[in-house]
Amino acid sequence: MNQPFEELQGAPLITPSTTDHPLYDDVVNACRSVYDPEIPVNIYDLGLVYTIDINDQNEAKVLMTLTAPGCPVAGEMPGWLAEAIEPIAGIKQVDVEITWEPPWGMEMMSDEAKLELGFM
């Protein structure tokens, strides 16, 4: 017997962010201050920041990716992002992790990033 379509879908590939947290917009703005040195667009609009999770203790956990596994700044980018978020008033702790699932693709860029890079 066939299952209804809804039951066949699993968990989302990217865990949703806690967009309702009062510090969420500040964290997004901090993410927008970090740039991949090879691309003139911030990492948030590039779609490299997958999840921003801020708990009740104001501890931020950020899940991000890079454009490619061989990215020359792979070891440095999480630190840059943590350093951008840590000064936000109210943030108690920042943990930045890199994931390769799902792989980054150009479709993850914001329209602004696509426009900036000439893809629109």
Coordinates of C-alpha atoms in Angstrom, one line a residue:
M1 CA 0.0 0.0 0.0
N2 CA 1.3 3.5 -0.9
Q3 CA 2.1 5.9 1.9
P4 CA 0.8 9.5 1.7
F5 CA 3.5 11.8 0.3
E6 CA 3.9 13.6 3.7
E7 CA 5.0 10.5 5.4
L8 CA 7.7 9.8 2.8
Q9 CA 9.5 13.1 3.5
G10 CA 12.2 13.0 6.0
A11 CA 13.8 15.7 8.1
P12 CA 14.9 18.9 6.3
L13 CA 18.4 18.8 4.8
I14 CA 19.1 22.0 6.7
T15 CA 17.9 22.4 10.3
P16 CA 15.8 25.5 10.6
S17 CA 17.2 28.5 12.3
T18 CA 15.7 30.1 15.5
T19 CA 14.5 33.1 13.6
D20 CA 12.2 34.1 16.5
H21 CA 15.1 34.7 18.9
P22 CA 15.6 38.4 19.8
L23 CA 19.3 38.2 18.9
Y24 CA 18.8 36.4 15.5
D25 CA 18.9 39.5 13.4
D26 CA 22.1 40.7 15.1
V27 CA 23.7 37.3 14.5
V28 CA 22.7 37.5 10.8
N29 CA 24.2 41.0 10.5
A30 CA 27.4 39.7 12.1
C31 CA 27.4 36.8 9.5
R32 CA 27.0 39.4 6.8
S33 CA 30.3 41.1 7.9
V34 CA 32.3 38.0 7.0
Y35 CA 33.5 37.5 3.5
D36 CA 35.1 34.7 1.6
P37 CA 38.4 36.3 0.4
E38 CA 37.9 35.0 -3.1
I39 CA 34.3 36.1 -3.6
P40 CA 33.2 39.8 -3.1
V41 CA 29.9 38.7 -1.3
N42 CA 29.4 38.0 2.4
I43 CA 29.1 34.4 3.5
Y44 CA 25.4 34.8 4.6
D45 CA 24.2 36.0 1.2
L46 CA 26.4 33.4 -0.5
G47 CA 24.2 30.8 1.4
L48 CA 27.2 29.4 3.3
V49 CA 25.4 29.8 6.7
Y50 CA 22.9 27.0 7.0
T51 CA 21.6 27.2 10.5
I52 CA 21.7 29.8 13.3
D53 CA 20.5 28.2 16.5
I54 CA 20.3 30.4 19.6
N55 CA 19.1 28.8 22.8
D56 CA 17.5 30.2 25.9
Q57 CA 20.9 30.8 27.4
N58 CA 21.9 33.0 24.4
E59 CA 24.4 30.4 23.2
A60 CA 24.7 30.5 19.4
K61 CA 25.4 27.5 17.4
V62 CA 26.1 28.1 13.7
L63 CA 26.2 25.4 11.1
M64 CA 28.0 26.6 7.9
T65 CA 29.6 25.2 4.8
L66 CA 32.2 26.4 2.3
T67 CA 31.9 26.6 -1.5
A68 CA 34.3 23.6 -1.9
P69 CA 36.1 21.2 0.5
G70 CA 39.4 22.4 -0.8
C71 CA 38.7 26.0 0.1
P72 CA 42.0 27.6 1.2
V73 CA 40.4 29.3 4.2
A74 CA 38.5 26.2 5.5
G75 CA 40.4 26.2 8.7
E76 CA 40.0 29.9 9.3
M77 CA 36.5 30.7 8.3
P78 CA 34.7 29.3 11.4
G79 CA 37.0 31.4 13.6
W80 CA 36.3 34.5 11.6
L81 CA 32.5 33.9 12.0
A82 CA 32.8 33.2 15.7
E83 CA 34.8 36.4 16.2
A84 CA 32.1 38.4 14.3
I85 CA 29.3 37.0 16.5
E86 CA 31.0 37.0 19.9
P87 CA 30.9 40.8 20.5
I88 CA 27.1 40.9 20.1
A89 CA 25.6 42.1 23.4
G90 CA 23.8 39.2 25.1
I91 CA 25.5 36.4 23.3
K92 CA 27.1 34.1 25.9
Q93 CA 28.9 31.6 23.7
V94 CA 29.4 30.9 20.0
D95 CA 30.1 27.5 18.4
V96 CA 30.7 27.4 14.6
E97 CA 30.7 24.0 12.8
I98 CA 31.4 23.2 9.2
T99 CA 29.3 20.6 7.4
W100 CA 29.5 19.3 3.8
E101 CA 25.9 18.0 3.8
P102 CA 24.1 19.2 1.8
P103 CA 26.8 20.4 -0.5
W104 CA 26.7 24.1 -1.3
G105 CA 25.3 25.1 -4.6
M106 CA 24.9 28.4 -6.4
E107 CA 21.1 28.1 -5.9
M108 CA 21.7 28.8 -2.2
M109 CA 22.8 32.4 -2.9
S110 CA 20.5 35.3 -2.2
D111 CA 19.2 37.2 -5.2
E112 CA 21.5 40.1 -4.1
A113 CA 24.6 37.8 -4.2
K114 CA 23.6 36.4 -7.7
L115 CA 23.2 40.0 -8.9
E116 CA 26.5 41.1 -7.5
L117 CA 28.3 38.2 -9.1
G118 CA 26.5 38.6 -12.5
F119 CA 24.3 35.5 -12.3
M120 CA 21.1 37.5 -12.8

